[in-house]
mmCIF file of C-alpha atoms and ligand atoms in Angstrom:
data_model
loop_
_atom_site.group_PDB
_atom_site.id
_atom_site.type_symbol
_atom_site.label_atom_id
_atom_site.label_comp_id
_atom_site.label_asym_id
_atom_site.label_seq_id
_atom_site.Cartn_x
_atom_site.Cartn_y
_atom_site.Cartn_z
ATOM 1 C CA MET A 199 136.569 50.459 88.061
ATOM 2 C CA SER A 200 136.519 48.547 84.764
ATOM 3 C CA SER A 201 139.214 45.887 84.300
ATOM 4 C CA SER A 202 140.729 47.835 81.359
ATOM 5 C CA LEU A 203 141.464 50.843 83.645
ATOM 6 C CA ARG A 204 142.785 48.851 86.626
ATOM 7 C CA GLY A 205 146.490 49.598 87.130
ATOM 8 C CA CYS A 206 146.377 52.561 84.692
ATOM 9 C CA THR A 207 148.826 55.314 85.822
ATOM 10 C CA MET A 208 147.477 58.114 83.586
ATOM 11 C CA ARG A 209 146.541 61.327 85.447
ATOM 12 C CA PRO A 210 142.755 61.844 85.365
ATOM 13 C CA PRO A 211 142.427 64.755 82.877
ATOM 14 C CA LEU A 212 139.310 66.322 84.389
ATOM 15 C CA MET A 213 140.756 66.548 87.910
ATOM 16 C CA SER A 214 143.979 68.173 86.733
ATOM 17 C CA LYS A 215 141.997 70.846 84.856
ATOM 18 C CA VAL A 216 139.698 71.561 87.780
ATOM 19 C CA SER A 217 142.551 71.994 90.260
ATOM 20 C CA ARG A 218 144.092 74.694 88.020
ATOM 21 C CA LEU A 219 140.920 76.805 87.723
ATOM 22 C CA GLU A 220 141.375 80.336 89.040
ATOM 23 C CA PRO A 221 138.643 81.712 91.324
ATOM 24 C CA ILE A 222 136.409 84.270 89.595
ATOM 25 C CA PHE A 223 137.673 87.817 90.198
ATOM 26 C CA MET A 224 135.285 89.818 92.412
ATOM 27 C CA ALA A 225 135.029 93.479 91.443
ATOM 28 C CA THR A 226 134.336 96.158 94.028
ATOM 29 C CA VAL A 227 130.802 97.550 93.827
ATOM 30 C CA ALA A 228 132.133 100.816 92.341
ATOM 31 C CA GLU A 229 134.193 98.964 89.698
ATOM 32 C CA HIS A 230 131.284 96.686 88.824
ATOM 33 C CA TYR A 231 128.970 99.624 88.184
ATOM 34 C CA LYS A 232 131.626 101.668 86.345
ATOM 35 C CA THR A 233 132.755 98.991 83.924
ATOM 36 C CA HIS A 234 129.694 96.781 83.600
ATOM 37 C CA LEU A 235 126.298 97.718 84.992
ATOM 38 C CA ALA A 236 125.977 101.515 84.898
ATOM 39 C CA PRO A 237 126.235 101.830 81.088
ATOM 40 C CA VAL A 238 123.277 99.421 80.675
ATOM 41 C CA TYR A 239 121.395 100.251 83.898
ATOM 42 C CA LEU A 240 118.675 102.398 82.346
ATOM 43 C CA TRP A 241 118.100 99.804 79.632
ATOM 44 C CA MET A 242 117.853 97.130 82.370
ATOM 45 C CA ALA A 243 115.319 99.283 84.267
ATOM 46 C CA GLY A 244 113.112 99.650 81.162
ATOM 47 C CA GLY A 245 114.062 103.273 80.402
ATOM 48 C CA PHE A 246 113.974 106.451 82.485
ATOM 49 C CA ASP A 247 110.259 107.344 82.224
ATOM 50 C CA ALA A 248 108.974 103.847 83.012
ATOM 51 C CA ALA A 249 111.373 103.445 85.951
ATOM 52 C CA VAL A 250 110.563 106.867 87.412
ATOM 53 C CA SER A 251 106.820 106.110 87.109
ATOM 54 C CA ARG A 252 107.418 102.968 89.177
ATOM 55 C CA GLY A 253 109.373 105.033 91.731
ATOM 56 C CA GLU A 254 106.513 107.579 91.828
ATOM 57 C CA ALA A 255 103.940 104.829 92.438
ATOM 58 C CA GLU A 256 106.062 103.338 95.214
ATOM 59 C CA ILE A 257 106.424 106.708 96.980
ATOM 60 C CA GLU A 258 102.674 107.281 96.641
ATOM 61 C CA THR A 259 102.063 103.881 98.310
ATOM 62 C CA ILE A 260 104.389 104.617 101.234
ATOM 63 C CA PHE A 261 103.543 108.330 101.651
ATOM 64 C CA PRO A 262 100.133 109.106 100.142
ATOM 65 C CA SER A 263 100.218 112.622 101.603
ATOM 66 C CA LEU A 264 103.841 113.678 101.464
ATOM 67 C CA ALA A 265 104.197 117.350 102.426
ATOM 68 C CA ALA A 266 106.082 119.646 100.032
ATOM 69 C CA GLY A 267 109.138 121.432 101.428
ATOM 70 C CA ILE A 268 110.597 118.525 103.376
ATOM 71 C CA THR A 269 114.196 117.346 103.040
ATOM 72 C CA ALA A 270 115.167 113.887 101.836
ATOM 73 C CA VAL A 271 118.347 111.917 101.263
ATOM 74 C CA ASP A 272 118.499 109.170 98.621
ATOM 75 C CA LEU A 273 121.382 106.768 99.378
ATOM 76 C CA GLY A 274 122.608 104.932 96.266
ATOM 77 C CA ALA A 275 120.275 107.098 94.205
ATOM 78 C CA GLY A 276 121.400 105.728 90.829
ATOM 79 C CA PHE A 277 119.746 107.590 87.920
ATOM 80 C CA GLY A 278 117.100 109.002 90.276
ATOM 81 C CA MET A 279 114.232 106.513 90.287
ATOM 82 C CA HIS A 280 113.148 107.886 93.688
ATOM 83 C CA THR A 281 115.056 111.198 93.791
ATOM 84 C CA ILE A 282 113.194 112.620 90.781
ATOM 85 C CA PRO A 283 109.653 111.784 92.005
ATOM 86 C CA LEU A 284 110.498 113.089 95.509
ATOM 87 C CA ALA A 285 111.794 116.341 94.024
ATOM 88 C CA ARG A 286 108.755 116.622 91.725
ATOM 89 C CA ARG A 287 106.608 116.462 94.858
ATOM 90 C CA GLY A 288 108.476 119.428 96.326
ATOM 91 C CA CYS A 289 111.136 117.725 98.493
ATOM 92 C CA SER A 290 114.718 118.993 98.529
ATOM 93 C CA VAL A 291 116.785 115.897 97.844
ATOM 94 C CA VAL A 292 120.447 115.078 98.435
ATOM 95 C CA ALA A 293 121.201 112.161 96.097
ATOM 96 C CA VAL A 294 124.370 110.206 96.901
ATOM 97 C CA ASP A 295 125.978 107.616 94.658
ATOM 98 C CA THR A 296 129.466 106.439 93.682
ATOM 99 C CA SER A 297 128.577 106.026 89.999
ATOM 100 C CA SER A 298 129.363 109.158 87.993
ATOM 101 C CA ILE A 299 127.630 107.589 84.974
ATOM 102 C CA LEU A 300 124.324 107.193 86.842
ATOM 103 C CA LEU A 301 124.648 110.579 88.560
ATOM 104 C CA ASP A 302 125.121 112.238 85.150
ATOM 105 C CA GLU A 303 121.815 110.645 84.038
ATOM 106 C CA LEU A 304 120.171 111.920 87.234
ATOM 107 C CA ARG A 305 121.516 115.466 86.801
ATOM 108 C CA GLY A 306 120.450 115.460 83.140
ATOM 109 C CA HIS A 307 116.844 114.721 84.154
ATOM 110 C CA ALA A 308 116.725 116.832 87.334
ATOM 111 C CA GLY A 309 116.950 120.169 85.487
ATOM 112 C CA ALA A 310 115.733 122.898 87.875
ATOM 113 C CA LEU A 311 114.336 120.476 90.483
ATOM 114 C CA PRO A 312 115.704 120.920 94.051
ATOM 115 C CA VAL A 313 118.245 118.088 93.809
ATOM 116 C CA ARG A 314 121.883 118.055 94.942
ATOM 117 C CA ALA A 315 123.609 115.050 93.370
ATOM 118 C CA VAL A 316 126.898 114.121 95.037
ATOM 119 C CA GLU A 317 129.431 111.498 94.066
ATOM 120 C CA ASP A 318 130.423 109.850 97.338
ATOM 121 C CA ASP A 319 130.158 106.692 99.397
ATOM 122 C CA PHE A 320 126.734 106.824 100.995
ATOM 123 C CA LEU A 321 128.200 105.909 104.389
ATOM 124 C CA SER A 322 129.580 109.480 104.270
ATOM 125 C CA PHE A 323 126.191 111.083 103.533
ATOM 126 C CA GLN A 324 126.199 113.183 106.725
ATOM 127 C CA ARG A 325 128.875 115.499 105.358
ATOM 128 C CA HIS A 326 126.433 116.609 102.629
ATOM 129 C CA LEU A 327 123.616 117.580 105.031
ATOM 130 C CA ASP A 328 123.119 121.128 106.306
ATOM 131 C CA ALA A 329 120.447 120.066 108.830
ATOM 132 C CA LYS A 330 118.558 116.993 109.975
ATOM 133 C CA ALA A 331 116.455 115.323 107.272
ATOM 134 C CA ASP A 332 112.812 114.221 107.190
ATOM 135 C CA LEU A 333 113.359 111.183 104.998
ATOM 136 C CA ILE A 334 116.257 108.870 104.200
ATOM 137 C CA PHE A 335 115.774 106.387 101.352
ATOM 138 C CA CYS A 336 118.007 103.430 100.534
ATOM 139 C CA MET A 337 116.052 101.700 97.785
ATOM 140 C CA GLY A 338 116.314 99.015 95.130
ATOM 141 C CA ASP A 339 118.524 96.479 96.946
ATOM 142 C CA THR A 340 121.222 99.070 97.610
ATOM 143 C CA LEU A 341 121.573 98.102 101.287
ATOM 144 C CA THR A 342 122.987 94.679 100.328
ATOM 145 C CA HIS A 343 125.839 96.424 98.457
ATOM 146 C CA LEU A 344 127.483 97.419 101.753
ATOM 147 C CA PRO A 345 130.664 95.457 102.515
ATOM 148 C CA GLU A 346 129.595 93.820 105.787
ATOM 149 C CA GLN A 347 126.848 93.684 108.401
ATOM 150 C CA ALA A 348 128.808 96.103 110.615
ATOM 151 C CA SER A 349 128.542 98.733 107.816
ATOM 152 C CA VAL A 350 124.764 98.251 107.744
ATOM 153 C CA GLU A 351 124.620 98.777 111.521
ATOM 154 C CA MET A 352 126.784 101.885 111.124
ATOM 155 C CA LEU A 353 124.426 103.216 108.421
ATOM 156 C CA PHE A 354 121.413 102.667 110.671
ATOM 157 C CA SER A 355 122.969 104.596 113.538
ATOM 158 C CA LEU A 356 123.994 107.435 111.169
ATOM 159 C CA ALA A 357 120.399 107.507 109.866
ATOM 160 C CA ALA A 358 119.027 107.646 113.437
ATOM 161 C CA GLU A 359 121.344 110.590 114.208
ATOM 162 C CA SER A 360 120.457 112.437 110.984
ATOM 163 C CA LEU A 361 116.645 112.313 111.063
ATOM 164 C CA ARG A 362 114.325 114.745 112.796
ATOM 165 C CA PRO A 363 112.004 113.169 115.428
ATOM 166 C CA GLY A 364 109.286 111.345 113.482
ATOM 167 C CA GLY A 365 111.509 111.181 110.361
ATOM 168 C CA LYS A 366 111.542 107.983 108.286
ATOM 169 C CA PHE A 367 114.270 105.689 107.025
ATOM 170 C CA VAL A 368 112.930 103.558 104.168
ATOM 171 C CA THR A 369 114.753 100.690 102.521
ATOM 172 C CA THR A 370 113.884 97.971 100.015
ATOM 173 C CA PHE A 371 116.175 94.984 99.573
ATOM 174 C CA ARG A 372 116.249 91.379 98.435
ATOM 175 C CA ASP A 373 116.221 88.622 101.034
ATOM 176 C CA TYR A 374 119.001 86.276 99.841
ATOM 177 C CA THR A 375 118.944 84.194 103.035
ATOM 178 C CA SER A 376 117.263 81.149 101.403
ATOM 179 C CA PRO A 377 119.643 80.103 98.632
ATOM 180 C CA LEU A 378 118.363 79.380 95.162
ATOM 181 C CA VAL A 379 119.631 76.028 93.945
ATOM 182 C CA GLY A 380 120.626 74.379 90.664
ATOM 183 C CA GLN A 381 119.287 76.070 87.531
ATOM 184 C CA GLY A 382 117.234 78.441 89.717
ATOM 185 C CA ARG A 383 120.495 80.355 90.334
ATOM 186 C CA PHE A 384 120.440 81.560 86.685
ATOM 187 C CA ILE A 385 118.096 84.550 86.518
ATOM 188 C CA PRO A 386 117.079 86.076 83.183
ATOM 189 C CA VAL A 387 117.067 89.805 83.973
ATOM 190 C CA LYS A 388 116.356 91.527 80.665
ATOM 191 C CA SER A 389 116.719 90.880 76.954
ATOM 192 C CA ASP A 390 115.977 92.350 73.562
ATOM 193 C CA ALA A 391 117.189 91.695 70.030
ATOM 194 C CA ASP A 392 120.665 93.128 70.738
ATOM 195 C CA ARG A 393 121.371 92.505 74.416
ATOM 196 C CA ILE A 394 120.791 89.790 77.027
ATOM 197 C CA LEU A 395 121.496 90.211 80.742
ATOM 198 C CA THR A 396 121.507 87.087 82.911
ATOM 199 C CA CYS A 397 122.424 86.958 86.557
ATOM 200 C CA PHE A 398 124.086 83.939 88.184
ATOM 201 C CA LEU A 399 124.122 83.677 91.975
ATOM 202 C CA GLU A 400 126.701 81.749 94.002
ATOM 203 C CA TYR A 401 126.141 81.549 97.773
ATOM 204 C CA GLU A 402 128.614 81.883 100.633
ATOM 205 C CA PRO A 403 127.600 81.891 104.304
ATOM 206 C CA ASP A 404 127.251 85.698 104.637
ATOM 207 C CA TYR A 405 127.399 86.818 100.996
ATOM 208 C CA VAL A 406 126.003 86.028 97.603
ATOM 209 C CA ASN A 407 128.376 86.388 94.660
ATOM 210 C CA VAL A 408 126.425 88.045 91.877
ATOM 211 C CA HIS A 409 127.718 87.357 88.359
ATOM 212 C CA ASP A 410 126.170 89.692 85.780
ATOM 213 C CA VAL A 411 126.487 87.947 82.417
ATOM 214 C CA LEU A 412 126.018 90.365 79.523
ATOM 215 C CA HIS A 413 125.702 89.303 75.875
ATOM 216 C CA GLU A 414 125.729 92.152 73.340
ATOM 217 C CA ARG A 415 125.291 91.846 69.610
ATOM 218 C CA VAL A 416 128.302 93.122 67.636
ATOM 219 C CA GLY A 417 127.525 92.927 63.921
ATOM 220 C CA SER A 418 126.590 89.318 63.239
ATOM 221 C CA THR A 419 128.194 87.904 66.417
ATOM 222 C CA TRP A 420 127.606 88.088 70.167
ATOM 223 C CA GLN A 421 130.138 89.544 72.599
ATOM 224 C CA LEU A 422 130.138 88.133 76.139
ATOM 225 C CA ARG A 423 131.247 90.140 79.185
ATOM 226 C CA VAL A 424 131.002 88.937 82.782
ATOM 227 C CA SER A 425 131.571 90.854 85.998
ATOM 228 C CA ALA A 426 130.959 89.625 89.534
ATOM 229 C CA TYR A 427 130.551 91.367 92.887
ATOM 230 C CA ARG A 428 129.369 90.495 96.385
ATOM 231 C CA LYS A 429 126.090 91.317 98.062
ATOM 232 C CA LEU A 430 125.168 90.786 101.696
ATOM 233 C CA ARG A 431 122.645 88.144 102.729
ATOM 234 C CA LEU A 432 120.454 90.171 105.105
ATOM 235 C CA SER A 433 117.283 88.782 106.629
ATOM 236 C CA PRO A 434 114.318 91.107 107.239
ATOM 237 C CA GLU A 435 114.379 90.008 110.900
ATOM 238 C CA TRP A 436 118.055 91.014 111.279
ATOM 239 C CA VAL A 437 117.453 94.387 109.574
ATOM 240 C CA SER A 438 114.417 95.042 111.743
ATOM 241 C CA THR A 439 116.259 94.173 114.978
ATOM 242 C CA ALA A 440 119.290 96.294 114.014
ATOM 243 C CA LEU A 441 117.037 99.308 113.311
ATOM 244 C CA GLN A 442 115.184 98.870 116.604
ATOM 245 C CA ALA A 443 118.550 98.683 118.411
ATOM 246 C CA VAL A 444 119.257 102.312 117.379
ATOM 247 C CA GLY A 445 115.824 103.569 118.395
ATOM 248 C CA PHE A 446 113.587 103.159 115.331
ATOM 249 C CA SER A 447 110.032 101.779 115.327
ATOM 250 C CA VAL A 448 109.912 99.369 112.408
ATOM 251 C CA ARG A 449 107.319 98.152 109.889
ATOM 252 C CA VAL A 450 108.230 95.314 107.493
ATOM 253 C CA GLU A 451 106.111 94.703 104.387
ATOM 254 C CA PRO A 452 106.341 93.330 100.845
ATOM 255 C CA GLY A 453 108.128 95.689 98.448
ATOM 256 C CA PRO A 454 108.129 95.858 94.655
ATOM 257 C CA GLY A 455 109.505 93.041 92.482
ATOM 258 C CA GLY A 456 109.779 90.511 95.312
ATOM 259 C CA MET A 457 111.855 92.812 97.533
ATOM 260 C CA VAL A 458 111.197 93.445 101.222
ATOM 261 C CA ARG A 459 110.362 96.990 102.309
ATOM 262 C CA VAL A 460 111.245 98.283 105.759
ATOM 263 C CA VAL A 461 109.837 101.611 106.958
ATOM 264 C CA ALA A 462 111.542 102.782 110.152
ATOM 265 C CA THR A 463 110.343 105.785 112.152
ATOM 266 C CA SER A 464 112.702 107.809 114.281
ATOM 267 C CA ASP A 465 111.603 108.434 117.910
HETATM 268 C C1 SAM B 876 120.805 98.496 92.672
HETATM 269 S S1 SAM B 876 121.205 100.158 92.381
HETATM 270 C C2 SAM B 876 119.760 100.993 92.983
HETATM 271 C C3 SAM B 876 119.642 102.417 92.482
HETATM 272 C C4 SAM B 876 118.398 103.179 92.954
HETATM 273 N N1 SAM B 876 118.335 103.313 94.393
HETATM 274 C C5 SAM B 876 117.142 102.530 92.427
HETATM 275 O O1 SAM B 876 116.304 102.066 93.209
HETATM 276 O O2 SAM B 876 117.008 102.513 91.174
HETATM 277 C C6 SAM B 876 122.425 100.463 93.609
HETATM 278 C C7 SAM B 876 123.034 101.840 93.530
HETATM 279 O O3 SAM B 876 123.819 102.055 94.693
HETATM 280 C C8 SAM B 876 125.066 102.611 94.333
HETATM 281 N N2 SAM B 876 125.997 102.240 95.417
HETATM 282 C C9 SAM B 876 126.289 101.001 95.867
HETATM 283 N N3 SAM B 876 127.102 101.059 96.928
HETATM 284 C C10 SAM B 876 127.312 102.377 97.169
HETATM 285 C C11 SAM B 876 128.031 103.095 98.156
HETATM 286 N N4 SAM B 876 128.711 102.458 99.130
HETATM 287 N N5 SAM B 876 128.015 104.442 98.125
HETATM 288 C C12 SAM B 876 127.331 105.109 97.167
HETATM 289 N N6 SAM B 876 126.619 104.485 96.203
HETATM 290 C C13 SAM B 876 126.603 103.135 96.206
HETATM 291 C C14 SAM B 876 125.382 102.034 92.966
HETATM 292 O O4 SAM B 876 126.292 102.844 92.263
HETATM 293 C C15 SAM B 876 123.974 102.020 92.350
HETATM 294 O O5 SAM B 876 123.661 103.224 91.716
#
C-alpha cells in the first residue's frame, strides 16, 4: 500500500459496488424463446429455405434411403427444420414445441404435408402418439434445454417405450463439458446491418448460463436486450451410456456446426 493511503478509512468504492450487484435473472426456456429468441430465430438460422435445406441434407446423411409412410416425432421442432423435410419425404410427423411463435411458422410452411404440430412440453410427447413411432428426433441442441440430467434419462426411457423395434432416436447437441474461457466465452452468432446477436456463456458445474445479447437498430440508435437461460452440460459419453441403459444400441458421430450426433437404435 502506498504511504498516502496508509491509515485511510474510506470505503473502497469498487468493492461496495460489486457487493450490491444483483445476480442476472435466468428466464425459463419457454420465457426465453417467447420474449427473446423466437421472434428472431428464423433470421438467426439464415431464413426458412436455407435452414430447411440444411435439415434436408442432414436427414439424407443419416437416412439415405428413408422409406415413405413411416411415423416420426420431432421433439423441440421449432419452425420445422427437420419436420418439413421428413414430411416432404412422406413421413407423418408429430412436431412438439412450447413456442407458439415457432409452431406458427412451422404450420404456415407445412400446408398440406402430413404434420401435426402441437404446443406442449416434449417430455409429454407420448400423449400425442396414436401408435409406436419409427423415428424420434431431438435436434439442434434441444436436449440441453431440459432442466436436469434426470429429465434427459426420463426422455430416453420414454423414447425407448415409444419406438417400434429397430426404430431410431436421433439427437444432436453441443458438448459444453470443456468450458470456454476468457474472451472465447463471447460468441458472435449472427449479424447484419440492423441486428447483432452475440452469445455469452457462463459455466456452473452442471449447467452453462447462456446470455443472448441482442442489439437492434432503432432509427439512428441501437437498442440492447439481454435474456439468459440455462443449458445442461452433457457429455457424449454420458448420453451414450444413458441411452444404452434403456436398451438402445448407440452410434456417436460428428454432427453439423460442431455439434455431436447420437443415433440410437431400439432393440
Ligand atoms: C435450439 S431450438 C432447436 C429447434 C429445432 N429442433 C432445430 O433444429 O432447428 C430448441 C427448440 O426446443 C424448444 N424447446 C425447448 N425445451 C422444450 C420443451 N421442454 N418442450 C418443448 N419444446 C421445447 C424451443 O422452443 C425451441 O424451439
